[in-house]
PDB file of N, CA and C in Angstrom:
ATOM      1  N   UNK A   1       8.036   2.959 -15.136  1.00 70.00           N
ATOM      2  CA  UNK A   1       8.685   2.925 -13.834  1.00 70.00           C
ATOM      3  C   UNK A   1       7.831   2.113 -12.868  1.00 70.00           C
ATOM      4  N   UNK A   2       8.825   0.979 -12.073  1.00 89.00           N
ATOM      5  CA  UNK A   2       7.852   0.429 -11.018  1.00 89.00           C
ATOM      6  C   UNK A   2       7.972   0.800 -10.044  1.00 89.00           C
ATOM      7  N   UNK A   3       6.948   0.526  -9.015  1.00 94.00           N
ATOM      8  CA  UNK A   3       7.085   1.439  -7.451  1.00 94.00           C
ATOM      9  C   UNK A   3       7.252   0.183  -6.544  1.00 94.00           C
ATOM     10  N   UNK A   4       7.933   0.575  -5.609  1.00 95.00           N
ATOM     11  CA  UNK A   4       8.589  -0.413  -4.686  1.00 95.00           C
ATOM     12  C   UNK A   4       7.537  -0.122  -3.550  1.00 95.00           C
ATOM     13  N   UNK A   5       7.088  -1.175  -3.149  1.00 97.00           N
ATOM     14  CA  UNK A   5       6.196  -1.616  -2.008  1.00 97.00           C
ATOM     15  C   UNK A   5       6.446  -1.918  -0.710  1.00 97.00           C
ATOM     16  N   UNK A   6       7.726  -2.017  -0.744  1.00 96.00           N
ATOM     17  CA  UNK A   6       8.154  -2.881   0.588  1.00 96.00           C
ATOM     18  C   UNK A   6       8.002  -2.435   1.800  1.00 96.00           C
ATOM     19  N   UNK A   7       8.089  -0.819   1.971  1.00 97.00           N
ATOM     20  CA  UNK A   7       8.020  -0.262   2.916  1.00 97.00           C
ATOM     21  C   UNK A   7       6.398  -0.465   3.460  1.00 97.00           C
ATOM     22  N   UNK A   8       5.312  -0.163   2.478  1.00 98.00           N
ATOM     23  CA  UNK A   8       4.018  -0.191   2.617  1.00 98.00           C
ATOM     24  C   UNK A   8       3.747  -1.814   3.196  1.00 98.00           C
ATOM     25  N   UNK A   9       4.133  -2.891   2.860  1.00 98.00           N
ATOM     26  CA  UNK A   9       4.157  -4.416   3.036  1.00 98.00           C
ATOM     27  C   UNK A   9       4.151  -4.655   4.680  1.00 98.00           C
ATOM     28  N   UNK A  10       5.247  -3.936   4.935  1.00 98.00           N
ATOM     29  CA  UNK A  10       6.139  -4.028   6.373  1.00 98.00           C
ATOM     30  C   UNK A  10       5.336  -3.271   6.952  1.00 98.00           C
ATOM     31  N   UNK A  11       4.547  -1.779   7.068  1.00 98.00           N
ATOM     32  CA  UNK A  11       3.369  -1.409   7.598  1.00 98.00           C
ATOM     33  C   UNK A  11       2.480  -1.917   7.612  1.00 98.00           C
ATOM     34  N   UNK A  12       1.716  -2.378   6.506  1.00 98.00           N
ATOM     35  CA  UNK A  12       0.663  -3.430   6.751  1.00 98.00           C
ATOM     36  C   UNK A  12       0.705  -4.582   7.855  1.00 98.00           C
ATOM     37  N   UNK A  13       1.788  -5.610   7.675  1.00 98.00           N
ATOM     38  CA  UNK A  13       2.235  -6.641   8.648  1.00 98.00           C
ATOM     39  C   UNK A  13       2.297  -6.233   9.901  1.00 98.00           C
ATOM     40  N   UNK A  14       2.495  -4.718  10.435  1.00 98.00           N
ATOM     41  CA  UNK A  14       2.934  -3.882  11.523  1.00 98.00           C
ATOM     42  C   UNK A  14       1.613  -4.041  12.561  1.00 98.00           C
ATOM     43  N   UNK A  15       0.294  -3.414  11.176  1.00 98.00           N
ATOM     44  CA  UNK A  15      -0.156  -2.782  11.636  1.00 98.00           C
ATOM     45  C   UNK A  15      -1.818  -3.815  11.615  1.00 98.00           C
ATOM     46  N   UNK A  16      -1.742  -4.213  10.838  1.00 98.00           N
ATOM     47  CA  UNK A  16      -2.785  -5.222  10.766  1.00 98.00           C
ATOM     48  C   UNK A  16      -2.392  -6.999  10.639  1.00 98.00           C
ATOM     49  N   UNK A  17      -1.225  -7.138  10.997  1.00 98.00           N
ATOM     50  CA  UNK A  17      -0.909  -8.564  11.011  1.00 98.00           C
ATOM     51  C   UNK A  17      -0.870  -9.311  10.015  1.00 98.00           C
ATOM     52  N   UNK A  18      -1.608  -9.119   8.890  1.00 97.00           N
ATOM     53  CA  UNK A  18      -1.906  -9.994   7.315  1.00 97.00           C
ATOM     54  C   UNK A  18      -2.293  -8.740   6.626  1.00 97.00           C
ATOM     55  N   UNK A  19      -2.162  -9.379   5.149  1.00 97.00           N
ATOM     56  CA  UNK A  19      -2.466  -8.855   3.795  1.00 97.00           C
ATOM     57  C   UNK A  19      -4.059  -8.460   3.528  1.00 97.00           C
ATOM     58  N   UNK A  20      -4.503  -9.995   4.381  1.00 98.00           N
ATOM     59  CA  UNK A  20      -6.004 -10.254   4.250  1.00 98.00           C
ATOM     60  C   UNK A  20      -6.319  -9.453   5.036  1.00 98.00           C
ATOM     61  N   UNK A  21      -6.184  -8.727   6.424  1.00 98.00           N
ATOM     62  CA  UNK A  21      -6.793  -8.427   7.340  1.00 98.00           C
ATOM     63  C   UNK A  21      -7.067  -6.573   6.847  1.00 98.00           C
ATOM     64  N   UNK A  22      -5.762  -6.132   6.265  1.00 98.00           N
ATOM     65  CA  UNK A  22      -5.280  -5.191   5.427  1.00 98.00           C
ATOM     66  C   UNK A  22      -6.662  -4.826   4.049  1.00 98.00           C
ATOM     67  N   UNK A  23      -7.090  -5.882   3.614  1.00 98.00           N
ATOM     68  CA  UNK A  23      -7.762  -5.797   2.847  1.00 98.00           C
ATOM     69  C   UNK A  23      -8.973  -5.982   3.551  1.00 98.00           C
ATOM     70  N   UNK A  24      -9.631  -6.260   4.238  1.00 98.00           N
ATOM     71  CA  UNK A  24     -10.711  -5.865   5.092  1.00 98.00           C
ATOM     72  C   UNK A  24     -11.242  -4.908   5.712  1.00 98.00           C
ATOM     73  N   UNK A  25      -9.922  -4.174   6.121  1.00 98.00           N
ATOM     74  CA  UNK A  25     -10.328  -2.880   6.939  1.00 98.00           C
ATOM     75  C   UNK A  25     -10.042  -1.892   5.125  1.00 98.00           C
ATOM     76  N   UNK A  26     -10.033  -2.206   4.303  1.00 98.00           N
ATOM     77  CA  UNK A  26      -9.407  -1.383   3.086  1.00 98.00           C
ATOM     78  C   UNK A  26     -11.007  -1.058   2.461  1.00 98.00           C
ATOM     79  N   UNK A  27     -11.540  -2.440   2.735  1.00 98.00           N
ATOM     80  CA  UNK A  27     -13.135  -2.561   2.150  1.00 98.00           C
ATOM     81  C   UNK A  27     -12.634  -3.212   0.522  1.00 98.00           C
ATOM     82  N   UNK A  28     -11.944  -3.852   0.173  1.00 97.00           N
ATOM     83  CA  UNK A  28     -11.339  -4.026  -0.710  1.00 97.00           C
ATOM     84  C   UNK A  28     -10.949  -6.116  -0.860  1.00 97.00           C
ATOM     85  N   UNK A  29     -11.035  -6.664  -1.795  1.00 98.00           N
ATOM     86  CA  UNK A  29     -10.890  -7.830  -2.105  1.00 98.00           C
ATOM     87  C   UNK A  29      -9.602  -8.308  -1.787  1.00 98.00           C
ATOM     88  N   UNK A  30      -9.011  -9.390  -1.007  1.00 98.00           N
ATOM     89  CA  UNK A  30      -7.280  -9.667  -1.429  1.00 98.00           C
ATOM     90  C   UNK A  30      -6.947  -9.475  -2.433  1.00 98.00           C
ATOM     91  N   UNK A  31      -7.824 -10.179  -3.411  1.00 98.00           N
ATOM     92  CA  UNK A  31      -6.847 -10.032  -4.956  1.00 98.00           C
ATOM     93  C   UNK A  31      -7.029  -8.689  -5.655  1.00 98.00           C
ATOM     94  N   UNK A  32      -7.687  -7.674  -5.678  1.00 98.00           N
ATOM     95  CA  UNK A  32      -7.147  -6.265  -5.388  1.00 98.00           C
ATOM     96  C   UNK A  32      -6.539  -5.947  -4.938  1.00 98.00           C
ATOM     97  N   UNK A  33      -5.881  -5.591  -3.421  1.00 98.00           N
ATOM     98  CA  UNK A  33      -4.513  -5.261  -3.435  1.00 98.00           C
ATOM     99  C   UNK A  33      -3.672  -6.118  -3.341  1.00 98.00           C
ATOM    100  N   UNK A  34      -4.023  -7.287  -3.357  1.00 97.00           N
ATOM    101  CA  UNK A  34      -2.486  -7.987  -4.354  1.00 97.00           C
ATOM    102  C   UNK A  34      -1.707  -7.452  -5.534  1.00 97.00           C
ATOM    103  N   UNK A  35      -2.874  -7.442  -6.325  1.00 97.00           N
ATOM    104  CA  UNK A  35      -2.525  -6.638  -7.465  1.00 97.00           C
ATOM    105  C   UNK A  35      -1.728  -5.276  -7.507  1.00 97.00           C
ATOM    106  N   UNK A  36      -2.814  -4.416  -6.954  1.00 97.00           N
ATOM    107  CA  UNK A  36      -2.631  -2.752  -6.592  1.00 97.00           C
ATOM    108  C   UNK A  36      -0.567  -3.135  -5.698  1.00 97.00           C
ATOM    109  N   UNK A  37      -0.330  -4.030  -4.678  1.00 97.00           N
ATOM    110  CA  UNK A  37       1.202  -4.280  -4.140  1.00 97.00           C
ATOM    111  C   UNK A  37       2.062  -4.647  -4.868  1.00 97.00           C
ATOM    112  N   UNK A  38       1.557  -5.273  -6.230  1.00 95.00           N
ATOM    113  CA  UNK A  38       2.575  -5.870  -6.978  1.00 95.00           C
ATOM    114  C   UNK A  38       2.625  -5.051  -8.511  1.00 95.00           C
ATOM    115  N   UNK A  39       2.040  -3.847  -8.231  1.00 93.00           N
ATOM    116  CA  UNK A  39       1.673  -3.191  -9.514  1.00 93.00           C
ATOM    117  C   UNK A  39       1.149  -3.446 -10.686  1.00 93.00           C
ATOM    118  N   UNK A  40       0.165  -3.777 -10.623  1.00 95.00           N
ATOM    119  CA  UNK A  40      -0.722  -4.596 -11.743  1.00 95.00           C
ATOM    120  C   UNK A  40      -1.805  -3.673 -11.461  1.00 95.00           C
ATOM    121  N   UNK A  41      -2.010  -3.127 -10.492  1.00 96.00           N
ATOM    122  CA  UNK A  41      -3.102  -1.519 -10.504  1.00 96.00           C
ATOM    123  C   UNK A  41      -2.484  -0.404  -9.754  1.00 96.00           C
ATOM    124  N   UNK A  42      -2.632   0.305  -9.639  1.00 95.00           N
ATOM    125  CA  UNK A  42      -2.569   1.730  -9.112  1.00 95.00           C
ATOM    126  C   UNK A  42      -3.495   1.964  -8.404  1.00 95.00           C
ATOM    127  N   UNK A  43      -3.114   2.463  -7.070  1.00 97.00           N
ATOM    128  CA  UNK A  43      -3.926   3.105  -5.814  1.00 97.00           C
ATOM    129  C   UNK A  43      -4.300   4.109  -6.453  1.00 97.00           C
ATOM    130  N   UNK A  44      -5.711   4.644  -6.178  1.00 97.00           N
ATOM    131  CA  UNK A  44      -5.926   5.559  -6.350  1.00 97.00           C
ATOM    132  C   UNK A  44      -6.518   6.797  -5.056  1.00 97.00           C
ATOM    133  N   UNK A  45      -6.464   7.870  -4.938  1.00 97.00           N
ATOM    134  CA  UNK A  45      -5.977   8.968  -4.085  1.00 97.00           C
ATOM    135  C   UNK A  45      -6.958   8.665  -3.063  1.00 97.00           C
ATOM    136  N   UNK A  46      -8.349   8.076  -3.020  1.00 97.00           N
ATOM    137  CA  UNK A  46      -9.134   7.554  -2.394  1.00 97.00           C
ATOM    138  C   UNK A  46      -8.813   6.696  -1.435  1.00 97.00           C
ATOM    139  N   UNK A  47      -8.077   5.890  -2.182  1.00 97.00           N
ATOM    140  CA  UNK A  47      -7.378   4.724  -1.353  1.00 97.00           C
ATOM    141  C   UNK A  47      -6.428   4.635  -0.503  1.00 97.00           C
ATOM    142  N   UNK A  48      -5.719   5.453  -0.758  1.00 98.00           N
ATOM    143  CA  UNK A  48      -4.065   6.182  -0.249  1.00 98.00           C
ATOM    144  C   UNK A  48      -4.526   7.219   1.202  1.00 98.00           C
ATOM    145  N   UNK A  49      -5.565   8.000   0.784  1.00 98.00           N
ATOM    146  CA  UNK A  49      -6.788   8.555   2.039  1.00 98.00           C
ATOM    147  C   UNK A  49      -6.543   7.545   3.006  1.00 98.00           C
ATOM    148  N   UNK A  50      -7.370   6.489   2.298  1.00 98.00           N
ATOM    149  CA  UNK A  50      -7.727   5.527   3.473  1.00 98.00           C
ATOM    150  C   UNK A  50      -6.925   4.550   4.058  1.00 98.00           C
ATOM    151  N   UNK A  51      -5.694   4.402   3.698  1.00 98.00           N
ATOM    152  CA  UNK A  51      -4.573   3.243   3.532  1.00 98.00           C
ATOM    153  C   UNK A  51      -3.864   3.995   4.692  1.00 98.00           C
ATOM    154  N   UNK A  52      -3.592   5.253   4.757  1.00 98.00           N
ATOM    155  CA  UNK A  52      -2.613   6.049   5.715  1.00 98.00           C
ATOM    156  C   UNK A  52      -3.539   6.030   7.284  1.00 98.00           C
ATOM    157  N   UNK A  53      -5.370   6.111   6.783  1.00 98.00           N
ATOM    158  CA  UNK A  53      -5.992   6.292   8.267  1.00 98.00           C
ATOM    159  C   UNK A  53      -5.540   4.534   8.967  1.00 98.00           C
ATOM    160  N   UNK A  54      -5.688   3.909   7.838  1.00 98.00           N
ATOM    161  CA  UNK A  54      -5.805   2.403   8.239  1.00 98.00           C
ATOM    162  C   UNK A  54      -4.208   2.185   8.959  1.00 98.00           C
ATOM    163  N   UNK A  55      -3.556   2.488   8.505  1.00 98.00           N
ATOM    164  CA  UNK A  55      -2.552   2.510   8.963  1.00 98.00           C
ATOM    165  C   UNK A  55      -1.412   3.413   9.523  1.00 98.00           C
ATOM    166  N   UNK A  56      -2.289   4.337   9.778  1.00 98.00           N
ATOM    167  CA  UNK A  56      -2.180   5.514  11.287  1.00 98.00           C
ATOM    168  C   UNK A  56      -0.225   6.365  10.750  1.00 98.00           C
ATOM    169  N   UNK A  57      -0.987   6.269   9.511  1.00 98.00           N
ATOM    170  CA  UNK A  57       0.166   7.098   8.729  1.00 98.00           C
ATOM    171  C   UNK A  57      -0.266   8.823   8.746  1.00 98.00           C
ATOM    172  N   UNK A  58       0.760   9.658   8.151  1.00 97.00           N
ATOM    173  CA  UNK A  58       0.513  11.012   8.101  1.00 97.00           C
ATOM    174  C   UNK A  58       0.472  11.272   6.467  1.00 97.00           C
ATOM    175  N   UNK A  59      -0.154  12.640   6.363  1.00 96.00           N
ATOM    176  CA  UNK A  59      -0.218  13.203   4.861  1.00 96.00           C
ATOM    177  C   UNK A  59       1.696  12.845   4.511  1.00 96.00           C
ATOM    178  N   UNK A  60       2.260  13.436   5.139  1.00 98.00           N
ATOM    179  CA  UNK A  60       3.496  13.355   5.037  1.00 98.00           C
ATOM    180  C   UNK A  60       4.520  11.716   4.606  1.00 98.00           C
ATOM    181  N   UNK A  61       3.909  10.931   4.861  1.00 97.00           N
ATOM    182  CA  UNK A  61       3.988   9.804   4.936  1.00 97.00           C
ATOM    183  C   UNK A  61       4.099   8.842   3.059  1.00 97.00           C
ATOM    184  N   UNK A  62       2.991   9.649   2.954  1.00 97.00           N
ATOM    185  CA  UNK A  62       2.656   8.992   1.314  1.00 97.00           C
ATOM    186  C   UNK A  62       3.865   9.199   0.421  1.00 97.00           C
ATOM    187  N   UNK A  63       4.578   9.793   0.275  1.00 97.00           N
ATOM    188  CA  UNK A  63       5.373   9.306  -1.277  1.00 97.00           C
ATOM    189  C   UNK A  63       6.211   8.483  -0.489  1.00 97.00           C
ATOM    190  N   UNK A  64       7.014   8.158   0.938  1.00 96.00           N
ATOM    191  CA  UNK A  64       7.909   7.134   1.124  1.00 96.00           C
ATOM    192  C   UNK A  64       7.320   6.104   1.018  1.00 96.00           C
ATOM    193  N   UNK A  65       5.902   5.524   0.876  1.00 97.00           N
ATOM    194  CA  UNK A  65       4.522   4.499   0.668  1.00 97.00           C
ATOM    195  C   UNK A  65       4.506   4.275  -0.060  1.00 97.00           C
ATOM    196  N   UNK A  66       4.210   4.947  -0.922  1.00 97.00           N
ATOM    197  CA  UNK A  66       3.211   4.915  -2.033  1.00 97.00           C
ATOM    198  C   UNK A  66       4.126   5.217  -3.614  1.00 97.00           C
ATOM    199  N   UNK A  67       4.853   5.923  -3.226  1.00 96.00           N
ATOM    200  CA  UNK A  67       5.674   6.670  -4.590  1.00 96.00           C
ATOM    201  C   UNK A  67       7.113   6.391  -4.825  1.00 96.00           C
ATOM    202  N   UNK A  68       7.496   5.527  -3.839  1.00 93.00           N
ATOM    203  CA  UNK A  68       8.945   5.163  -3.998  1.00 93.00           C
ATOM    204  C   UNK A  68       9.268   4.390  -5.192  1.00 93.00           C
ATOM    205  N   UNK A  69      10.200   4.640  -6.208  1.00 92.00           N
ATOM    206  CA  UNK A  69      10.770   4.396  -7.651  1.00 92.00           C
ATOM    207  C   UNK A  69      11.415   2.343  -6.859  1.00 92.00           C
ATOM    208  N   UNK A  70      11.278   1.733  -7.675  1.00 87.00           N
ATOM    209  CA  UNK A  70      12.086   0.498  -7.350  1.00 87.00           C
ATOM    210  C   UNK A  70      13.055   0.712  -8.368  1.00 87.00           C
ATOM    211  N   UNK A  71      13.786   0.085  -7.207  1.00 84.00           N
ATOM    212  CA  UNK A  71      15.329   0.503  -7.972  1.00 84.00           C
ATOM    213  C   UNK A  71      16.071  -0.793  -8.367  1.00 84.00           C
ATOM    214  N   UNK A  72      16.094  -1.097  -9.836  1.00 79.00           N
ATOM    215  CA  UNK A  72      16.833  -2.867 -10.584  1.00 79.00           C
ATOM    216  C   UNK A  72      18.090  -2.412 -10.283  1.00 79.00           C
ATOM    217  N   UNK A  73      18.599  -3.469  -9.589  1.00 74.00           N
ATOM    218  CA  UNK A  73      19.724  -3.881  -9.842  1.00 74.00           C
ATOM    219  C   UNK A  73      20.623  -4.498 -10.822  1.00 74.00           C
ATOM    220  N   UNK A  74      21.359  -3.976 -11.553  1.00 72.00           N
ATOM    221  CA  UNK A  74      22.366  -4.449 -12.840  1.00 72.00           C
ATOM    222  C   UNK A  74      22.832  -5.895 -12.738  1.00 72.00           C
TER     223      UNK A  74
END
């Protein structure tokens, strides 16, 4: 199953203006969460911690983020 990002994408852009800038305050490489956005890694719970402070999200917040199923279209 892949996880759909888009919502998390559109917060980032919100909230830090770029991908890159996103990955700075993350402490984290671009091409790490490039990857980690396009599912080629998995956040891990550490990160998701810090992804919600960075982006002034709530506990509540994470599975519409982080856990949403992408859904193929036929």
């Amino acid at each position: 199953m892949s996880l759909d990002y888009r919502k998390l994408r559109g917060r980032i852009v919100e909230i830090c203006g770029t991908q890159a800038e996103f990955s700075k305050r993350m402490g984290r490489s671009q091409k790490t969460i490039s990857l980690k956005l396009n599912g080629k890694l998995m956040f891990d719970q550490k990160e998701i911690d810090q992804a919600i402070s960075v982006l002034q999200l709530t506990h509540a917040d994470i599975p519409g983020y982080f856990f949403s199923p992408e859904v193929k279209s036929i």
